[in-house]
Coordinates of C-alpha atoms in Angstrom, one line a residue:
X1 CA 89.8 -27.1 65.1
X2 CA 91.4 -23.8 65.9
X3 CA 95.2 -24.0 66.1
X4 CA 97.0 -23.1 69.3
X5 CA 99.0 -20.4 67.5
X6 CA 95.8 -18.6 66.5
X7 CA 94.6 -18.6 70.1
X8 CA 97.9 -17.3 71.3
X9 CA 97.9 -14.5 68.8
X10 CA 94.3 -13.6 69.7
X11 CA 95.3 -13.4 73.4
X12 CA 98.3 -11.2 72.6
X13 CA 96.1 -8.8 70.5
X14 CA 93.7 -8.5 73.4
X15 CA 96.5 -7.8 75.9
X16 CA 98.1 -5.2 73.6
X17 CA 94.8 -3.4 73.1
X18 CA 94.0 -3.5 76.8
X19 CA 97.5 -2.3 77.7
X20 CA 97.1 0.6 75.3
X21 CA 93.8 1.6 76.9
X22 CA 95.3 1.4 80.4
X23 CA 98.3 3.5 79.4
X24 CA 96.0 6.2 77.9
X25 CA 93.8 6.2 81.0
X26 CA 96.7 6.3 83.5
X27 CA 99.2 8.4 81.8
X28 CA 97.3 10.6 79.4
X29 CA 94.5 11.2 81.9
X30 CA 91.6 10.5 79.5
X31 CA 88.4 9.1 80.6
X32 CA 87.7 5.4 80.9
X33 CA 85.2 5.4 78.1
X34 CA 87.5 7.0 75.6
X35 CA 90.4 4.7 76.6
X36 CA 88.1 1.7 76.1
X37 CA 87.1 3.0 72.6
X38 CA 90.8 3.4 71.7
X39 CA 91.5 -0.1 73.0
X40 CA 88.7 -1.6 70.9
X41 CA 89.8 0.3 67.8
X42 CA 93.4 -1.0 68.2
X43 CA 92.1 -4.5 68.7
X44 CA 90.0 -4.2 65.5
X45 CA 93.0 -3.1 63.5
X46 CA 95.1 -5.9 64.9
X47 CA 92.4 -8.4 64.0
X48 CA 92.2 -7.1 60.4
X49 CA 95.9 -7.1 60.0
X50 CA 96.2 -10.7 61.2
X51 CA 93.4 -11.8 58.9
X52 CA 95.0 -10.2 55.8
X53 CA 98.4 -11.5 56.6
X54 CA 97.1 -15.1 57.1
X55 CA 95.1 -14.9 53.8
X56 CA 98.2 -13.8 51.9
X57 CA 100.3 -16.6 53.5
X58 CA 97.6 -19.2 52.7
X59 CA 97.5 -17.9 49.1
X60 CA 101.2 -18.3 48.6
X61 CA 101.1 -21.8 50.1
X62 CA 98.2 -22.9 47.8
X63 CA 100.0 -21.4 44.8
X64 CA 103.1 -23.4 45.6
X65 CA 101.0 -26.6 45.9
X66 CA 99.2 -25.9 42.6
X67 CA 102.6 -25.4 40.9
X68 CA 103.9 -28.7 42.3
X69 CA 100.7 -30.4 41.2
X70 CA 101.1 -29.0 37.7
X71 CA 104.7 -30.2 37.5
X72 CA 103.7 -33.6 38.7
X73 CA 100.9 -33.8 36.1
X74 CA 103.3 -32.7 33.3
X75 CA 105.8 -35.4 34.4
X76 CA 102.9 -38.0 34.4
X77 CA 101.8 -36.9 30.9
X78 CA 105.3 -37.3 29.6
X79 CA 105.6 -40.8 31.1
X80 CA 102.2 -41.8 29.6
X81 CA 103.3 -40.5 26.2
X82 CA 106.6 -42.4 26.5
X83 CA 104.7 -45.6 27.5
X84 CA 102.3 -45.1 24.5
X85 CA 105.2 -44.7 22.1
X86 CA 106.9 -47.8 23.4
X87 CA 103.6 -49.7 23.2
X88 CA 103.1 -48.6 19.6
X89 CA 106.6 -49.6 18.7
X90 CA 106.0 -53.1 20.3
X91 CA 102.7 -53.4 18.4
X92 CA 104.4 -52.5 15.2
X93 CA 107.1 -55.1 15.7
X94 CA 104.5 -57.7 16.5
X95 CA 102.5 -56.8 13.4
X96 CA 105.6 -57.0 11.2
X97 CA 106.5 -60.2 12.8
X98 CA 103.0 -61.6 12.2
X99 CA 103.1 -60.4 8.6
X100 CA 106.5 -62.1 8.1
X101 CA 105.4 -65.3 9.7
X102 CA 102.2 -65.2 7.6
X103 CA 104.2 -64.8 4.4
X104 CA 106.5 -67.7 5.4
X105 CA 103.5 -69.9 6.2
X106 CA 101.9 -69.1 2.9
X107 CA 105.1 -70.0 1.0
X108 CA 105.4 -73.2 3.0
X109 CA 101.8 -74.0 2.3
X110 CA 102.4 -73.4 -1.4
X111 CA 105.4 -75.7 -1.4
X112 CA 103.4 -78.4 0.4
X113 CA 100.6 -78.1 -2.2
X114 CA 103.1 -78.5 -5.0
X115 CA 104.6 -81.5 -3.2
X116 CA 101.1 -82.9 -2.8
X117 CA 100.4 -82.4 -6.5
X118 CA 103.7 -84.2 -7.4
X119 CA 102.8 -87.1 -5.0
X120 CA 99.4 -87.4 -6.7
X121 CA 101.0 -87.5 -10.1
X122 CA 103.5 -90.1 -8.8
X123 CA 100.6 -92.2 -7.4
X124 CA 98.8 -92.1 -10.7
X125 CA 101.8 -93.1 -12.6
X126 CA 102.6 -96.0 -10.2
X127 CA 99.0 -97.2 -10.4
X128 CA 99.1 -97.2 -14.2
X129 CA 102.3 -99.2 -14.3
X130 CA 101.0 -101.6 -11.7
X131 CA 98.0 -102.3 -13.9
X132 CA 100.3 -102.8 -16.8
X133 CA 102.5 -105.3 -14.8
X134 CA 99.4 -107.1 -13.5
X135 CA 98.0 -107.6 -17.0
X136 CA 101.1 -108.3 -19.1
X137 CA 104.1 -109.4 -16.8
X138 CA 104.7 -112.9 -15.3
X139 CA 104.2 -113.5 -11.6
X140 CA 107.7 -112.5 -10.4
X141 CA 107.5 -109.2 -12.3
X142 CA 106.2 -107.1 -9.4
X143 CA 109.5 -107.5 -7.6
X144 CA 111.2 -104.8 -9.6
X145 CA 108.4 -102.4 -8.7
X146 CA 109.2 -102.8 -5.0
X147 CA 112.8 -101.6 -5.7
X148 CA 111.7 -98.5 -7.6
X149 CA 112.4 -95.1 -6.0
X150 CA 109.4 -92.7 -5.8
X151 CA 111.7 -89.7 -6.7
X152 CA 112.3 -91.2 -10.2
X153 CA 109.0 -92.3 -11.7
X154 CA 110.6 -92.5 -15.2
X155 CA 112.5 -95.6 -14.0
X156 CA 109.2 -97.5 -13.9
X157 CA 109.5 -98.2 -17.6
X158 CA 113.1 -99.5 -17.4
X159 CA 112.2 -103.3 -16.7
X160 CA 110.2 -103.4 -19.9
X161 CA 112.9 -101.8 -22.0
X162 CA 115.5 -104.3 -20.8
X163 CA 113.6 -107.4 -21.7
X164 CA 115.3 -109.3 -24.7
X165 CA 112.2 -110.0 -26.8
X166 CA 109.1 -108.6 -25.2
X167 CA 105.8 -108.8 -27.1
X168 CA 104.4 -105.4 -28.0
X169 CA 102.6 -103.9 -25.1
X170 CA 98.9 -103.2 -25.5
X171 CA 97.6 -99.7 -25.0
X172 CA 97.1 -98.6 -21.4
X173 CA 93.6 -99.2 -20.1
X174 CA 91.3 -96.3 -20.9
X175 CA 90.9 -94.6 -17.5
X176 CA 89.5 -91.3 -18.7
X177 CA 86.4 -93.0 -20.1
X178 CA 84.4 -92.6 -16.8
X179 CA 85.3 -88.9 -16.7
X180 CA 84.0 -88.5 -20.3
X181 CA 80.8 -90.2 -19.3
X182 CA 80.5 -87.9 -16.3
X183 CA 81.0 -84.9 -18.5
X184 CA 78.3 -86.1 -20.8
X185 CA 76.0 -86.7 -17.9
X186 CA 76.8 -83.3 -16.3
X187 CA 77.4 -80.8 -19.2
X188 CA 79.0 -77.4 -18.5
X189 CA 76.2 -74.9 -17.9
X190 CA 75.7 -72.7 -20.9
X191 CA 75.8 -68.9 -20.9
X192 CA 73.5 -67.2 -23.4
X193 CA 73.2 -70.5 -25.1
X194 CA 76.9 -71.2 -25.2
X195 CA 79.0 -73.9 -23.6
X196 CA 82.4 -73.3 -22.1
X197 CA 84.3 -73.6 -25.4
X198 CA 81.9 -71.3 -27.2
X199 CA 82.1 -68.8 -24.3
X200 CA 85.9 -68.8 -24.5
X201 CA 85.8 -68.2 -28.2
X202 CA 83.4 -65.3 -27.6
X203 CA 85.7 -63.9 -24.9
X204 CA 88.7 -64.0 -27.3
X205 CA 86.7 -62.2 -30.0
X206 CA 85.4 -59.6 -27.6
X207 CA 88.9 -58.8 -26.4
X208 CA 90.3 -58.7 -30.0
X209 CA 87.5 -56.5 -31.2
X210 CA 87.5 -54.3 -28.1
X211 CA 84.0 -55.2 -27.0
X212 CA 84.6 -54.8 -23.2
X213 CA 82.1 -52.3 -21.8
X214 CA 82.2 -50.5 -18.5
X215 CA 79.1 -50.0 -16.4
X216 CA 79.1 -47.6 -13.4
X217 CA 77.3 -48.1 -10.1
X218 CA 77.4 -45.2 -7.6
X219 CA 78.4 -45.4 -4.0
X220 CA 76.5 -42.8 -1.9
X221 CA 77.0 -41.3 1.5
X222 CA 74.6 -42.3 4.3
X223 CA 72.2 -40.9 5.2
X224 CA 72.6 -37.9 2.7
X225 CA 72.8 -40.3 -0.3
X226 CA 75.2 -38.0 -2.1
X227 CA 77.2 -39.8 -4.8
X228 CA 80.9 -40.1 -3.7
X229 CA 82.3 -42.9 -5.7
X230 CA 81.6 -45.1 -8.7
X231 CA 82.4 -48.8 -9.2
X232 CA 83.4 -49.9 -12.7
X233 CA 81.6 -53.1 -13.5
X234 CA 82.8 -55.0 -16.5
X235 CA 80.4 -56.4 -19.2
X236 CA 81.3 -58.4 -22.3
X237 CA 79.4 -57.9 -25.6
X238 CA 79.3 -60.9 -28.0
X239 CA 78.9 -60.7 -31.7
X240 CA 75.1 -60.3 -31.3
X241 CA 75.5 -57.4 -28.8
X242 CA 74.3 -59.6 -25.9
X243 CA 75.8 -58.7 -22.5
X244 CA 77.7 -61.2 -20.5
X245 CA 78.3 -60.4 -16.8
X246 CA 81.7 -60.6 -15.3
X247 CA 80.7 -63.4 -12.9
X248 CA 80.1 -65.6 -16.0
X249 CA 83.4 -65.2 -17.8
X250 CA 86.0 -64.2 -15.1
X251 CA 86.8 -67.8 -14.1
X252 CA 87.2 -68.8 -17.8
X253 CA 89.4 -65.7 -18.4
X254 CA 91.6 -66.5 -15.5
X255 CA 91.9 -70.2 -16.5
X256 CA 92.8 -69.2 -20.1
X257 CA 95.3 -66.4 -19.2
X258 CA 93.2 -63.6 -20.7
X259 CA 92.4 -61.8 -17.5
X260 CA 95.5 -59.7 -17.8
X261 CA 94.4 -58.2 -21.1
X262 CA 91.0 -57.6 -19.7
X263 CA 92.4 -55.8 -16.7
X264 CA 94.5 -53.6 -18.9
X265 CA 91.5 -52.6 -21.0
X266 CA 89.3 -52.0 -17.9
X267 CA 92.0 -49.9 -16.3
X268 CA 92.4 -47.8 -19.4
X269 CA 88.6 -47.2 -19.5
X270 CA 88.5 -46.4 -15.8
X271 CA 91.1 -43.7 -16.2
X272 CA 89.2 -42.2 -19.1
X273 CA 85.9 -42.2 -17.2
X274 CA 87.6 -40.7 -14.1
X275 CA 89.0 -37.9 -16.2
X276 CA 85.5 -37.1 -17.5
X277 CA 84.0 -37.2 -14.0
X278 CA 86.6 -35.0 -12.5
X279 CA 85.8 -32.2 -15.0
X280 CA 82.6 -31.6 -13.1
X281 CA 83.5 -32.9 -9.6
X282 CA 87.0 -33.1 -8.2
X283 CA 85.8 -35.1 -5.2
X284 CA 84.5 -38.1 -7.1
X285 CA 86.4 -41.4 -7.3
X286 CA 86.3 -44.7 -9.3
X287 CA 86.8 -48.2 -8.0
X288 CA 88.6 -50.5 -10.5
X289 CA 88.6 -54.3 -9.9
X290 CA 92.0 -56.1 -10.4
X291 CA 92.3 -59.9 -10.5
X292 CA 94.7 -61.8 -8.3
X293 CA 96.4 -63.4 -11.3
X294 CA 97.1 -60.0 -12.7
X295 CA 98.8 -59.0 -9.4
X296 CA 100.9 -62.1 -9.4
X297 CA 101.9 -62.1 -13.2
X298 CA 105.1 -60.2 -13.5
X299 CA 104.6 -59.3 -17.2
X300 CA 101.0 -58.2 -17.0
X301 CA 101.6 -56.3 -13.7
X302 CA 104.6 -54.5 -15.3
X303 CA 102.3 -53.2 -18.0
X304 CA 99.7 -52.1 -15.5
X305 CA 102.3 -50.4 -13.3
X306 CA 103.7 -48.5 -16.2
X307 CA 100.2 -47.3 -17.1
X308 CA 99.4 -46.3 -13.5
X309 CA 102.8 -44.6 -13.2
X310 CA 101.9 -42.4 -16.2
X311 CA 98.6 -41.5 -14.5
X312 CA 100.0 -41.1 -11.0
X313 CA 98.2 -37.7 -10.6
X314 CA 94.9 -39.6 -10.5
X315 CA 96.0 -41.9 -7.6
X316 CA 93.9 -40.2 -4.9
X317 CA 90.7 -40.8 -7.0
X318 CA 91.5 -44.2 -8.5
X319 CA 90.9 -47.0 -6.0
X320 CA 92.1 -50.5 -6.9
X321 CA 89.8 -53.3 -5.7
X322 CA 90.8 -56.8 -4.8
X323 CA 88.9 -59.8 -3.3
X324 CA 89.3 -60.7 0.3
X325 CA 90.7 -64.1 -0.7
X326 CA 93.4 -62.3 -2.7
X327 CA 94.7 -60.5 0.4
X328 CA 94.6 -63.6 2.5
X329 CA 96.7 -65.6 0.0
X330 CA 99.3 -63.0 -0.9
X331 CA 102.6 -64.5 -1.9
X332 CA 106.0 -62.8 -1.9
X333 CA 105.5 -61.5 -5.5
X334 CA 102.0 -60.2 -4.9
X335 CA 103.1 -58.5 -1.7
X336 CA 105.9 -56.7 -3.5
X337 CA 103.7 -55.6 -6.3
X338 CA 101.1 -54.4 -3.9
X339 CA 103.7 -52.4 -2.0
X340 CA 104.9 -50.9 -5.4
X341 CA 101.3 -49.6 -6.0
X342 CA 101.0 -48.2 -2.5
X343 CA 104.3 -46.5 -2.8
X344 CA 102.9 -44.6 -5.8
X345 CA 100.0 -43.3 -3.8
X346 CA 97.2 -45.7 -5.0
X347 CA 94.7 -46.8 -2.4
X348 CA 93.1 -50.3 -2.2
X349 CA 89.6 -51.7 -1.5
X350 CA 88.5 -55.2 -0.5
X351 CA 85.3 -56.7 -1.7
X352 CA 83.8 -60.2 -1.9
X353 CA 84.0 -60.3 1.9
X354 CA 82.7 -63.6 3.3
X355 CA 83.4 -63.2 7.0
X356 CA 84.2 -60.4 9.5
X357 CA 87.5 -61.8 10.7
X358 CA 89.4 -58.7 9.7
X359 CA 92.8 -57.3 10.9
X360 CA 92.5 -53.6 10.3
X361 CA 96.1 -52.7 11.4
X362 CA 97.6 -55.2 8.9
X363 CA 95.3 -54.0 6.1
X364 CA 96.0 -50.3 6.8
X365 CA 99.7 -51.0 6.6
X366 CA 99.2 -52.5 3.2
X367 CA 97.4 -49.5 1.9
X368 CA 93.7 -50.6 2.3
X369 CA 91.4 -47.7 2.8
X370 CA 88.0 -49.2 2.0
X371 CA 86.3 -52.5 2.8
X372 CA 83.0 -53.4 1.1
X373 CA 80.8 -55.8 3.2
X374 CA 77.4 -57.1 2.0
X375 CA 74.6 -55.6 4.0
X376 CA 73.1 -59.0 4.8
X377 CA 76.4 -60.1 6.3
X378 CA 76.6 -57.0 8.5
X379 CA 73.0 -57.4 9.7
X380 CA 73.3 -61.1 10.2
X381 CA 72.9 -61.7 14.0
X382 CA 75.0 -64.9 13.8
X383 CA 78.1 -62.8 12.9
X384 CA 78.2 -61.4 16.5
X385 CA 79.3 -64.8 17.8
X386 CA 81.3 -65.9 14.7
X387 CA 83.6 -62.9 14.6
X388 CA 85.9 -61.2 17.1
X389 CA 83.9 -58.0 17.1
X390 CA 80.3 -57.1 16.9
X391 CA 79.2 -55.8 13.5
X392 CA 77.9 -52.6 15.1
X393 CA 81.4 -51.8 16.3
X394 CA 83.2 -52.7 13.0
X395 CA 82.9 -49.2 11.5
X396 CA 84.5 -47.5 14.5
X397 CA 87.2 -50.1 14.6
X398 CA 88.1 -49.6 11.0
X399 CA 87.9 -45.8 11.3
X400 CA 90.6 -45.8 13.9
X401 CA 93.0 -47.1 11.2
X402 CA 91.8 -44.8 8.4
X403 CA 89.6 -47.5 6.7
X404 CA 86.0 -46.6 5.6
X405 CA 83.3 -49.3 5.7
X406 CA 81.0 -49.6 2.6
X407 CA 77.8 -51.6 2.9
X408 CA 77.0 -53.1 -0.6
X409 CA 74.1 -55.0 -2.1
X410 CA 71.6 -52.8 -0.3
X411 CA 68.1 -53.5 -1.6
X412 CA 65.6 -52.1 0.9
X413 CA 65.0 -49.0 3.1
X414 CA 64.9 -51.2 6.2
X415 CA 68.5 -52.2 5.7
X416 CA 69.5 -48.5 5.4
X417 CA 67.9 -47.7 8.8
X418 CA 69.6 -50.6 10.5
X419 CA 73.0 -49.7 8.9
X420 CA 72.7 -46.2 10.2
X421 CA 72.6 -47.6 13.7
X422 CA 75.9 -49.3 12.8
X423 CA 77.5 -46.0 11.8
X424 CA 78.1 -47.0 8.2
X425 CA 79.1 -44.0 6.1
X426 CA 78.8 -45.3 2.6
X427 CA 76.3 -47.6 0.8
X428 CA 76.0 -49.3 -2.6
X429 CA 73.2 -51.3 -4.1
X430 CA 70.2 -51.5 -6.4
X431 CA 68.2 -49.4 -3.9
X432 CA 70.2 -46.3 -4.9
X433 CA 71.0 -47.2 -8.6
X434 CA 71.9 -50.3 -10.7
X435 CA 75.0 -50.4 -12.8
X436 CA 74.4 -48.2 -15.8
X437 CA 76.4 -48.1 -19.1
X438 CA 78.3 -45.2 -20.3
X439 CA 76.8 -42.9 -22.9
X440 CA 77.5 -44.0 -26.5
X441 CA 79.8 -41.0 -27.1
X442 CA 81.7 -41.9 -24.0
X443 CA 82.2 -45.5 -25.1
X444 CA 83.3 -44.3 -28.6
X445 CA 86.3 -42.8 -27.0
X446 CA 88.0 -46.2 -27.2
X447 CA 85.3 -48.2 -28.9
X448 CA 86.8 -47.6 -32.3
X449 CA 90.3 -48.3 -31.4
X450 CA 91.9 -51.6 -32.0
X451 CA 93.7 -53.5 -29.2
X452 CA 97.1 -52.5 -30.7
X453 CA 96.1 -48.9 -30.7
X454 CA 95.0 -49.2 -27.1
X455 CA 98.4 -50.7 -26.2
X456 CA 100.1 -47.9 -28.1
X457 CA 98.1 -45.3 -26.1
X458 CA 99.2 -47.0 -22.8
X459 CA 102.8 -47.1 -23.9
X460 CA 103.0 -43.5 -25.2
X461 CA 101.3 -41.3 -22.7
X462 CA 99.6 -43.6 -20.3
X463 CA 96.0 -42.4 -21.0
X464 CA 93.7 -41.7 -23.9
X465 CA 92.0 -38.3 -24.1
X466 CA 88.3 -38.3 -24.9
X467 CA 87.4 -38.0 -28.5
X468 CA 86.1 -34.9 -30.1
X469 CA 82.8 -36.5 -30.5
X470 CA 82.5 -37.2 -26.8
X471 CA 83.5 -33.6 -26.0
X472 CA 81.1 -32.0 -28.5
X473 CA 78.3 -34.4 -27.4
X474 CA 78.8 -33.4 -23.8
X475 CA 78.7 -29.7 -24.7
X476 CA 75.6 -30.0 -26.8
X477 CA 73.8 -32.1 -24.2
X478 CA 74.5 -29.7 -21.4
X479 CA 71.7 -27.1 -22.1
X480 CA 69.1 -29.9 -22.1
X481 CA 69.9 -30.9 -18.6
X482 CA 67.6 -29.4 -15.9
X483 CA 69.7 -30.8 -13.0
X484 CA 73.2 -30.1 -11.9
X485 CA 76.0 -31.6 -9.8
X486 CA 76.3 -35.3 -9.1
X487 CA 72.7 -36.0 -10.0
X488 CA 73.2 -34.6 -13.5
X489 CA 76.5 -36.6 -13.8
X490 CA 74.8 -39.8 -12.8
X491 CA 71.9 -39.1 -15.3
X492 CA 74.4 -38.5 -18.1
X493 CA 76.3 -41.7 -17.3

């Protein structure tokens, strides 16, 4: 609606113009037509002046309002940023608290397991002595057993030693006999025609004679399928040059305490392979598997840490890979050793993933930058209800914390198409390439060295340069290659 002030101004302008016309007609003596024209002209100028002045006044008012709105928006942005900072600090405190509580729970669980083992040993000992008392002691003999303290099982033998003239006790009943019969009925599965004892002997000989081979399997980008990383797969050669996969001897190596020596040798080979690969491509990386027992053994880990410290320049390209169960069962020593590796710039990867219950923030804080999940697990529709997040959103969730998702064990093109819908950036599997051995000249870089020489190499300079034969072989083989880049590198490997 038109404001009253505007109407009043319009009336005043009309009156001023009419008065001007009347004055000219009465005083100046001009005609009525001319005086009317002058009055209309004056009225027009007054209207234009009023319109321009009102526009300028409105512009200044709008400018002031916009400035006030900008200041309010800036204040709101600062408040939102402050709230975001406080929220991030609270989340960090909660995450650290959860990590501390998890470590404490793990230590308590470990102590409970140890107490459980002691209780089982005590129960076995008490059962054995009860059998002895039932078979050799008179009827009142069980009374001393009731007064025995569980914390001192060695006191169970005291009543027999204090008897004045006891007859010689017979041998304890043969309890292990059923176990032996069970083992005879269910023998340990053989590997390459060997049982567990023979496989352990073959493993010791392979380590002593440096017959631990490295196979490389590429990891490619999706959908371009450009080789970006290689995973070092361990193979053992027996005296007949037959290959034994890591899945067949890792458990025996961990049980016998040989896994630390194997990890040292594999880590040395991975560094040598990485140096060769980086000659042609600086963006390539190598995944090296590390066992949980190596991470928890102070002596073995100290050797690995010294070697990695000497090769710290390769930290951006050397990724240390652990199992998902290893990260879920980290103790205080393993956590400290993992932090020491992360402090030196090494990145970590998680494989052998069995479920999608993943805490990306906690893993990112520990230095994890890659997670390898089987393609069948990602594409399993049952995982949508079993996990906290839908598998299709897992890649985006991990990406927010700087973790890349790698789909492994891809064996068909159909799986690749489905994984692209899940925004998976990297893939690995027999569809792209199986694990392939290094060239003979590459393996000879350390194949002729004894274990002592390999240890001397680690202790002196931290890495072993490729042999002259390997260099000359690579030079002579270069003209024969028709392809270049990563494809040529994969073909040569």
